[in-house]
PDB file of C-alpha atoms in Angstrom:
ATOM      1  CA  UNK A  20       0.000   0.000   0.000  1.00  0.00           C
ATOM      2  CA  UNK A  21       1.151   3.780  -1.112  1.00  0.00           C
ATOM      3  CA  UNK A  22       1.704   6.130   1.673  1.00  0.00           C
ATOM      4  CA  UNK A  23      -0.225   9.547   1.449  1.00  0.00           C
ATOM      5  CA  UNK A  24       0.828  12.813   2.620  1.00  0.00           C
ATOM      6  CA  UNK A  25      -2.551  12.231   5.082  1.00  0.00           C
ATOM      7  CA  UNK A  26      -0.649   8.925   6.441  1.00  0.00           C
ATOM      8  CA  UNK A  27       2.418  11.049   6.942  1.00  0.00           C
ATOM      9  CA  UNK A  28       0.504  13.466   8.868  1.00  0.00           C
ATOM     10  CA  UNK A  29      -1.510  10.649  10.722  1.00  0.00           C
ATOM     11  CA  UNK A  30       1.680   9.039  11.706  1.00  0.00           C
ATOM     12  CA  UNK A  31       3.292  12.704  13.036  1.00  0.00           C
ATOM     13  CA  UNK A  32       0.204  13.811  14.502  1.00  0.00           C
ATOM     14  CA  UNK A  33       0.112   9.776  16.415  1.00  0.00           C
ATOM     15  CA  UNK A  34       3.726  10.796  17.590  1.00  0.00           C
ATOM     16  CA  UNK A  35       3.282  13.643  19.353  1.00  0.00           C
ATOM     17  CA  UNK A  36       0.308  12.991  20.623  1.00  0.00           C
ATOM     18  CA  UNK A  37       1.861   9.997  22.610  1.00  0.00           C
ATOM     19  CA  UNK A  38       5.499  11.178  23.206  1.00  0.00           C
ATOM     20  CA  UNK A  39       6.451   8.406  20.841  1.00  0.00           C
ATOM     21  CA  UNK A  40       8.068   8.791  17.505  1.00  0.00           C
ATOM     22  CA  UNK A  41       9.160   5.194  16.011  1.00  0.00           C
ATOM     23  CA  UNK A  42       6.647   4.450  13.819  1.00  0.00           C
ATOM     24  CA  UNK A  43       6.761   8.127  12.084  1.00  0.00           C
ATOM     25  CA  UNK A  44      10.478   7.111  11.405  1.00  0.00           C
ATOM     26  CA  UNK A  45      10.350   4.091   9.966  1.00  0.00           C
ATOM     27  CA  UNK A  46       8.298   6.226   7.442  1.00  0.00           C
ATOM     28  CA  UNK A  47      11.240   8.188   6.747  1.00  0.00           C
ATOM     29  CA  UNK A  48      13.320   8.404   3.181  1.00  0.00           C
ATOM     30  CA  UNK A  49      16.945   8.113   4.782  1.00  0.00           C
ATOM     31  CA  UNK A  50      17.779  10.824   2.572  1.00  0.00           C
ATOM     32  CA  UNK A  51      14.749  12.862   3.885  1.00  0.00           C
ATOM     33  CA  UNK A  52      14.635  16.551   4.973  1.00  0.00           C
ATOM     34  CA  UNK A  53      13.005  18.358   7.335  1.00  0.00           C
ATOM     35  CA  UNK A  54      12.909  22.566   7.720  1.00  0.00           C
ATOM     36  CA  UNK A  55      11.385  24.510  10.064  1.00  0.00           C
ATOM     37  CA  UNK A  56      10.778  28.164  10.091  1.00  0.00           C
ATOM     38  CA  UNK A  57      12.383  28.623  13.540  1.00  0.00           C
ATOM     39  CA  UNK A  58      15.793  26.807  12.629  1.00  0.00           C
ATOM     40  CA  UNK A  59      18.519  28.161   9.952  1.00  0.00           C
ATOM     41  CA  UNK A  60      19.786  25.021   9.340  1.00  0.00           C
ATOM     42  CA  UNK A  61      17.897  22.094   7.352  1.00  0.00           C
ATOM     43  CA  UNK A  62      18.185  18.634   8.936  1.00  0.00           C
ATOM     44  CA  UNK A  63      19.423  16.425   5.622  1.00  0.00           C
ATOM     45  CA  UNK A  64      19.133  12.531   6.958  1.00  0.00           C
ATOM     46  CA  UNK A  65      16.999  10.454   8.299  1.00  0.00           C
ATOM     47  CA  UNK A  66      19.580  10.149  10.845  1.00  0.00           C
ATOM     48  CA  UNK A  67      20.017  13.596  11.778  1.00  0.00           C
ATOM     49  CA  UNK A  68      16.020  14.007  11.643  1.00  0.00           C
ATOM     50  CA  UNK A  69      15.732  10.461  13.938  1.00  0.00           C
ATOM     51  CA  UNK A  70      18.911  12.463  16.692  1.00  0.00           C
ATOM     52  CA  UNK A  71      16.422  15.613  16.655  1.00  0.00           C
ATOM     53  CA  UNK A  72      12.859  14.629  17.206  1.00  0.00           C
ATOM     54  CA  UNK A  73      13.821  11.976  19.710  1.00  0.00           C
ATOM     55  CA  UNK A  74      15.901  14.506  21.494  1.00  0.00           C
ATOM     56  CA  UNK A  75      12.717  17.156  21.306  1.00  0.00           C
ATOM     57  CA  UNK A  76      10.198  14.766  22.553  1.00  0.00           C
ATOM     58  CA  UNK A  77      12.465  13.806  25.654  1.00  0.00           C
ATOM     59  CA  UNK A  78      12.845  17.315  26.312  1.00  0.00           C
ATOM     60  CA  UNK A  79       9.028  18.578  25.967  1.00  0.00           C
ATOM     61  CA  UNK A  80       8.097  15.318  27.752  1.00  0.00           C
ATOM     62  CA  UNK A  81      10.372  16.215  31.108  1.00  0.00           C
ATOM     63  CA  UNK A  82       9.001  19.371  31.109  1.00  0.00           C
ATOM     64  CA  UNK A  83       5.683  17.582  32.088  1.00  0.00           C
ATOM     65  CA  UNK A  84       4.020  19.967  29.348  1.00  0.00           C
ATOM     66  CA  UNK A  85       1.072  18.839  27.149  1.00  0.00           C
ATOM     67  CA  UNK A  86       1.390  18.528  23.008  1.00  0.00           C
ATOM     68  CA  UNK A  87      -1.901  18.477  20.826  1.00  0.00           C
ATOM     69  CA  UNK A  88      -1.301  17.626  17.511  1.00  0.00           C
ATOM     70  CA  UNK A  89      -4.455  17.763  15.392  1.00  0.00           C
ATOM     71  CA  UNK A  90      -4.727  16.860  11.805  1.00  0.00           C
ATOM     72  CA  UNK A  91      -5.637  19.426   9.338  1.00  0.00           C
ATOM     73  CA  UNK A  92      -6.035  20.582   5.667  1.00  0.00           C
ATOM     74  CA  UNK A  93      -4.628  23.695   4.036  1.00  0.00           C
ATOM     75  CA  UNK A  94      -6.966  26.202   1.686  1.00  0.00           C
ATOM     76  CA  UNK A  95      -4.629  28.329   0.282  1.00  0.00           C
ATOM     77  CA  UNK A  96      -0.721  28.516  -0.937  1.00  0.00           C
ATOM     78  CA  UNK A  97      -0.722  24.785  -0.648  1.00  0.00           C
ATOM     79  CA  UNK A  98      -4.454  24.153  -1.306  1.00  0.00           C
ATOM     80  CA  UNK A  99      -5.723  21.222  -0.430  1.00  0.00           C
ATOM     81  CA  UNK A 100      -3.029  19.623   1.572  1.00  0.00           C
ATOM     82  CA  UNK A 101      -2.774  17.570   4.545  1.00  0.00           C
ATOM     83  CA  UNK A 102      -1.238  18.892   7.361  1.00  0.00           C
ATOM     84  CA  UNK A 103      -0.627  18.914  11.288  1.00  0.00           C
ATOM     85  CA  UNK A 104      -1.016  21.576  13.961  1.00  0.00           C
ATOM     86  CA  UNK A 105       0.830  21.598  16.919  1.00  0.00           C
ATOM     87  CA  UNK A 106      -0.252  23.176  20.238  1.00  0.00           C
ATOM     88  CA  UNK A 107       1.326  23.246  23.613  1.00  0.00           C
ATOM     89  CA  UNK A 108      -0.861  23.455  26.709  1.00  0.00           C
ATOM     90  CA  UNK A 109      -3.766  25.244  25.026  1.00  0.00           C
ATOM     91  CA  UNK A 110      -5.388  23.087  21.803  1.00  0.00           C
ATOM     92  CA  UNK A 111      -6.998  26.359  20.897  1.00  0.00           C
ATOM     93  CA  UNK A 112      -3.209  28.466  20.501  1.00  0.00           C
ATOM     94  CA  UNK A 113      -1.934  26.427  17.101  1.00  0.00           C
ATOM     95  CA  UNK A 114       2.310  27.502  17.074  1.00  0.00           C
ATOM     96  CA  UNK A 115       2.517  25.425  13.850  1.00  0.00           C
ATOM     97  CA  UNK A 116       1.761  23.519  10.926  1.00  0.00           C
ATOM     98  CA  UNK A 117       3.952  20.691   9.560  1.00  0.00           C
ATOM     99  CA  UNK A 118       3.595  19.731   6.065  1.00  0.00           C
ATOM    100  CA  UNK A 119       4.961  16.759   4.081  1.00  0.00           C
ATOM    101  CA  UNK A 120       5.960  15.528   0.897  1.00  0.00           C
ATOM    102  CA  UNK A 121       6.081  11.759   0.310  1.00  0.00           C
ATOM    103  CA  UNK A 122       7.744  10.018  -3.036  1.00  0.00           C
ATOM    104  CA  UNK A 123       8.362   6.203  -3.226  1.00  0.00           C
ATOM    105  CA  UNK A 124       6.575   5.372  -0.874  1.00  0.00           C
ATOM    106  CA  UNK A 125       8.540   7.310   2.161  1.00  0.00           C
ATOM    107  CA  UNK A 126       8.329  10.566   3.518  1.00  0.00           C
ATOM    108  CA  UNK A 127      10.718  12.582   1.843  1.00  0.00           C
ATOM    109  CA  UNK A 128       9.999  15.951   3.372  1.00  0.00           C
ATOM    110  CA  UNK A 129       8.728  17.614   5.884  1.00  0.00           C
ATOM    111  CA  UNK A 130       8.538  21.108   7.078  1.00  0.00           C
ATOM    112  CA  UNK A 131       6.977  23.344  10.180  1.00  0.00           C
ATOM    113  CA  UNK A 132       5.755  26.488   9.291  1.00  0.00           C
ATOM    114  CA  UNK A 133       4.150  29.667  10.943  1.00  0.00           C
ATOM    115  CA  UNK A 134       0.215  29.347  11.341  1.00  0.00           C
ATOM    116  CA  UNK A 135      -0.262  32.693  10.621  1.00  0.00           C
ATOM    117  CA  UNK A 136       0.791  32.026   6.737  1.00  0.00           C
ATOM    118  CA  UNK A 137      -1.349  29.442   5.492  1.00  0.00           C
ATOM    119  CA  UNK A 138      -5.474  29.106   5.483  1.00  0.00           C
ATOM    120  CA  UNK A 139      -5.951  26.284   7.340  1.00  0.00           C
ATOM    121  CA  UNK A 140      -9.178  24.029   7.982  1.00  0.00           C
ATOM    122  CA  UNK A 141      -8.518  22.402  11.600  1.00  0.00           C
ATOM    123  CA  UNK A 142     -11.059  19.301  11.980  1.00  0.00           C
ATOM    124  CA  UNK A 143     -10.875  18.814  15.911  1.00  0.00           C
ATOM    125  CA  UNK A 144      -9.427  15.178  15.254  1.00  0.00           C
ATOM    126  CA  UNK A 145      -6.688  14.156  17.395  1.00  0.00           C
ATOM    127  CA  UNK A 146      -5.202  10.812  16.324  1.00  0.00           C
ATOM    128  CA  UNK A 147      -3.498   8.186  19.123  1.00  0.00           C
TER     129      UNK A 147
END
C-alpha cells in the first residue's frame, strides 16, 4: 500500500500525541529533509532528523508539558493539503503547521511552518 501525505501526517500527529516517535520514522526516506521556520539550518538525513525529534520529545516530555497535535487541511498557498497543527498546553493556541511531501513510498519531506501564513481548515481530530 502507497503512503499519502494524510498517512504522513496521521503518523506525526500519532507521535506527538503519545510522546512516541518510532513508527513516524520508519516512514522516513533516509535521505529525507526536514525545515522549520524557527531553525537556519535544514536537517538532511533520516539520521540527523531520527537524533532531533527523539531529542525534542524527551525534552518537551520532562518538562511535564502537554502537546496536541491535530490533523488538518490547508486552503490556500498549498491548497488542499494535509497537514498537522501543533499546540502546547492550550489546543486552541496552534504555534505550527507541519507539512509533508512523500515520493516512493517514504516521507521525503517535511517542514513546520508559521500558522499565521497558510489558510488552514482544523477538523478537531486528534489521532493516538
Amino acid at each position: 500500500m502507497a503512503i499519502t501525505e494524510k498517512d504522513a501526517a496521521i503518523a506525526y500527529a500519532k507521535a506527538w500525541n503519545r510522546f512516541d516517535c518510532s513508527e513516524f520514522l520508519k516512514l522516513l526516506d533516509d535521505n529525507a529533509h526536514y525545515a522549520s521556520q524557527w531553525v537556519f539550518e535544514e536537517l538532511e538525513s533520516k539520521a540527523a532528523i531520527s537524533d532531533y525529534l527523539i531529542g525534542k520529545m524527551k525534552t518537551v516530555k520532562k518538562t511535564g508539558s502537554k502537546v496536541y497535535a491535530e490533523l488538518g487541511n490547508t486552503r490556500s498557498g498549498f491548497a488542499g493539503r494535509d497537514c498537522v497543527f501543533l499546540a502546547q498546553e492550550k489546543k486552541e493556541e496552534v504555534q505550527a503547521v507541519v507539512l509533508f511531501e512523500v515520493e516512493n513510498n517514504k516521507i521525503s519531506r517535511y517542514d513546520l511552518c508559521i500558522p499565521q501564513l497558510l489558510n488552514v481548515e482544523r477538523t478537531g481530530v486528534y489521532p493516538i
